[in-house]
mmCIF file of C-alpha atoms in Angstrom:
data_model
loop_
_atom_site.group_PDB
_atom_site.id
_atom_site.type_symbol
_atom_site.label_atom_id
_atom_site.label_comp_id
_atom_site.label_asym_id
_atom_site.label_seq_id
_atom_site.Cartn_x
_atom_site.Cartn_y
_atom_site.Cartn_z
ATOM 1 C CA MET A 274 0.000 0.000 0.000
ATOM 2 C CA ARG A 275 1.063 3.591 -0.516
ATOM 3 C CA ILE A 276 1.725 6.066 2.278
ATOM 4 C CA GLY A 277 -1.661 7.789 1.969
ATOM 5 C CA GLU A 278 -3.472 4.485 2.448
ATOM 6 C CA LEU A 279 -1.254 3.632 5.411
ATOM 7 C CA ALA A 280 -1.915 7.050 6.937
ATOM 8 C CA THR A 281 -5.675 6.652 6.579
ATOM 9 C CA LEU A 282 -5.606 3.111 7.921
ATOM 10 C CA THR A 283 -3.517 3.921 10.996
ATOM 11 C CA GLY A 284 -4.630 7.471 11.793
ATOM 12 C CA HIS A 285 -1.134 8.905 11.347
ATOM 13 C CA THR A 286 -0.199 11.598 8.856
ATOM 14 C CA SER A 287 2.142 10.890 5.981
ATOM 15 C CA GLU A 288 4.647 13.286 7.535
ATOM 16 C CA THR A 289 4.549 11.399 10.840
ATOM 17 C CA ILE A 290 5.066 8.093 9.063
ATOM 18 C CA ARG A 291 8.116 9.469 7.261
ATOM 19 C CA TYR A 292 9.387 10.919 10.558
ATOM 20 C CA TYR A 293 9.033 7.569 12.346
ATOM 21 C CA GLU A 294 10.840 5.937 9.451
ATOM 22 C CA LYS A 295 13.640 8.508 9.728
ATOM 23 C CA LEU A 296 13.920 7.857 13.494
ATOM 24 C CA GLY A 297 14.106 4.119 12.896
ATOM 25 C CA LEU A 298 10.855 3.402 14.754
ATOM 26 C CA LEU A 299 9.337 2.117 11.551
ATOM 27 C CA PRO A 300 11.104 -0.253 9.158
ATOM 28 C CA GLU A 301 11.971 1.339 5.862
ATOM 29 C CA ALA A 302 9.406 0.726 3.168
ATOM 30 C CA ASP A 303 10.226 -1.072 -0.027
ATOM 31 C CA ARG A 304 10.660 1.208 -3.037
ATOM 32 C CA LEU A 305 9.087 0.754 -6.444
ATOM 33 C CA SER A 306 10.971 1.585 -9.635
ATOM 34 C CA ASN A 307 9.325 5.033 -9.578
ATOM 35 C CA ASN A 308 10.752 5.513 -6.029
ATOM 36 C CA TYR A 309 7.305 5.365 -4.353
ATOM 37 C CA ARG A 310 7.272 3.698 -0.972
ATOM 38 C CA VAL A 311 5.296 0.487 -0.558
ATOM 39 C CA TYR A 312 4.103 -0.381 2.937
ATOM 40 C CA ARG A 313 3.039 -3.752 4.261
ATOM 41 C CA GLU A 314 1.180 -5.244 7.205
ATOM 42 C CA VAL A 315 4.320 -4.975 9.369
ATOM 43 C CA HIS A 316 4.081 -1.190 9.031
ATOM 44 C CA VAL A 317 0.399 -1.197 9.994
ATOM 45 C CA LYS A 318 1.155 -3.257 13.102
ATOM 46 C CA ARG A 319 4.110 -1.094 14.101
ATOM 47 C CA LEU A 320 2.153 2.149 13.645
ATOM 48 C CA THR A 321 -0.760 0.712 15.621
ATOM 49 C CA PHE A 322 1.663 -0.181 18.423
ATOM 50 C CA ILE A 323 3.192 3.309 18.357
ATOM 51 C CA ARG A 324 -0.239 4.966 18.421
ATOM 52 C CA HIS A 325 -1.261 2.819 21.394
ATOM 53 C CA CYS A 326 1.925 3.756 23.255
ATOM 54 C CA ARG A 327 1.425 7.446 22.477
ATOM 55 C CA THR A 328 -2.115 7.292 23.931
ATOM 56 C CA LEU A 329 -0.409 6.088 27.118
ATOM 57 C CA ASP A 330 1.832 9.184 26.932
ATOM 58 C CA ILE A 331 4.894 7.046 26.317
ATOM 59 C CA SER A 332 7.703 9.020 24.679
ATOM 60 C CA LEU A 333 9.286 8.069 21.374
ATOM 61 C CA ASP A 334 12.533 7.115 23.150
ATOM 62 C CA GLU A 335 10.572 4.861 25.501
ATOM 63 C CA ILE A 336 8.742 3.365 22.510
ATOM 64 C CA ARG A 337 12.117 2.607 20.935
ATOM 65 C CA LEU A 338 13.123 0.706 24.100
ATOM 66 C CA LEU A 339 9.840 -1.199 24.121
ATOM 67 C CA LEU A 340 10.248 -2.115 20.462
ATOM 68 C CA THR A 341 13.745 -3.385 21.168
ATOM 69 C CA SER A 342 12.383 -5.448 24.067
ATOM 70 C CA ILE A 343 9.677 -6.947 21.853
ATOM 71 C CA GLU A 344 12.186 -7.840 19.155
ATOM 72 C CA ASP A 345 14.747 -9.299 21.602
ATOM 73 C CA GLU A 346 12.290 -11.590 23.398
ATOM 74 C CA ASN A 347 14.639 -12.313 26.286
ATOM 75 C CA PRO A 348 14.196 -11.931 30.063
ATOM 76 C CA GLU A 349 16.548 -8.954 30.306
ATOM 77 C CA SER A 350 14.568 -7.044 27.662
ATOM 78 C CA ALA A 351 11.297 -7.993 29.318
ATOM 79 C CA ASN A 352 12.615 -6.701 32.653
ATOM 80 C CA ARG A 353 13.660 -3.415 31.004
ATOM 81 C CA ALA A 354 10.170 -3.014 29.542
ATOM 82 C CA HIS A 355 8.608 -3.814 32.912
ATOM 83 C CA ALA A 356 10.803 -1.239 34.658
ATOM 84 C CA LEU A 357 10.064 1.386 32.020
ATOM 85 C CA ILE A 358 6.296 0.984 32.405
ATOM 86 C CA HIS A 359 6.529 1.133 36.190
ATOM 87 C CA GLN A 360 8.673 4.286 36.024
ATOM 88 C CA HIS A 361 6.140 5.784 33.646
ATOM 89 C CA LEU A 362 3.327 4.870 36.035
ATOM 90 C CA GLU A 363 5.173 6.494 38.952
ATOM 91 C CA ALA A 364 5.666 9.666 36.892
ATOM 92 C CA VAL A 365 1.959 9.750 36.003
ATOM 93 C CA GLU A 366 0.976 9.261 39.646
ATOM 94 C CA ALA A 367 3.325 12.075 40.721
ATOM 95 C CA ARG A 368 1.852 14.351 38.059
ATOM 96 C CA MET A 369 -1.670 13.462 39.227
ATOM 97 C CA ALA A 370 -0.735 14.447 42.785
ATOM 98 C CA GLU A 371 0.647 17.760 41.487
ATOM 99 C CA LEU A 372 -2.552 18.375 39.538
ATOM 100 C CA GLU A 373 -4.698 17.556 42.579
ATOM 101 C CA HIS A 374 -2.704 20.091 44.617
ATOM 102 C CA LEU A 375 -3.164 22.648 41.835
ATOM 103 C CA ARG A 376 -6.904 21.904 41.775
ATOM 104 C CA HIS A 377 -7.195 22.599 45.511
ATOM 105 C CA GLN A 378 -5.269 25.860 45.125
ATOM 106 C CA LEU A 379 -7.531 26.994 42.296
ATOM 107 C CA HIS A 380 -10.677 26.060 44.241
ATOM 108 C CA ALA A 381 -9.432 28.107 47.194
ATOM 109 C CA LEU A 382 -8.653 31.033 44.917
ATOM 110 C CA ALA A 383 -12.012 30.801 43.123
ATOM 111 C CA SER A 384 -13.889 30.756 46.435
ATOM 112 C CA VAL A 385 -12.409 34.117 47.471
ATOM 113 C CA CYS A 386 -14.675 35.997 45.074
ATOM 114 C CA GLY A 387 -17.998 35.232 43.435
ATOM 115 C CA GLY A 388 -17.468 37.522 40.465
ATOM 116 C CA HIS A 389 -20.242 39.738 39.083
ATOM 117 C CA HIS A 390 -18.434 43.028 39.692
ATOM 118 C CA HIS A 391 -20.682 45.931 38.760
ATOM 119 C CA GLU A 392 -19.407 48.984 40.598
ATOM 120 C CA GLU A 393 -16.243 50.809 39.666
ATOM 121 C CA GLY A 394 -13.632 50.653 42.401
ATOM 122 C CA GLU A 395 -15.100 47.458 43.814
ATOM 123 C CA THR A 396 -12.360 45.264 45.283
ATOM 124 C CA CYS A 397 -12.042 41.804 43.804
ATOM 125 C CA GLY A 398 -10.831 39.318 46.384
ATOM 126 C CA LEU A 399 -9.509 36.972 43.730
ATOM 127 C CA LEU A 400 -7.350 39.655 42.125
ATOM 128 C CA GLN A 401 -6.186 40.834 45.550
ATOM 129 C CA LYS A 402 -5.219 37.265 46.471
ATOM 130 C CA LEU A 403 -3.270 36.912 43.211
ATOM 131 C CA LYS A 404 -1.598 40.249 43.795
ATOM 132 C CA HIS A 405 -0.722 39.439 47.434
ATOM 133 C CA PRO A 406 -0.651 35.639 47.831
ATOM 134 C CA ASP A 407 0.844 35.835 51.338
ATOM 135 C CA GLY A 408 -1.860 38.222 52.564
ATOM 136 C CA GLU A 409 0.396 41.258 52.583
#
């Protein structure tokens, strides 16, 4: 299949497919005599794998490690993949904790003022809190 068909089938753009090929995440396509690329089922499977990993917020470098682990099929590679996923999980959990803290801060800030300012010179508690976070 040609790159446009592959892009449509996998939900990637042609540019992304070429980029992944350039990075070595995707095997090079065969070339026809007119220099057009020809993609096969192996490319569909690889792009599907990459898309799945990206939905898990796995970086391209991490995807490269996972691909190597899949191709190696040995215990050491499997352990590397396991460790990578657990590190990724820990990073996501840490980020979630940071976001929860941020959420609480924003709720506290939002509760300072109900909005609906109609009179000129009216003090807005929210803006005052932003201006003087330590209550100065």
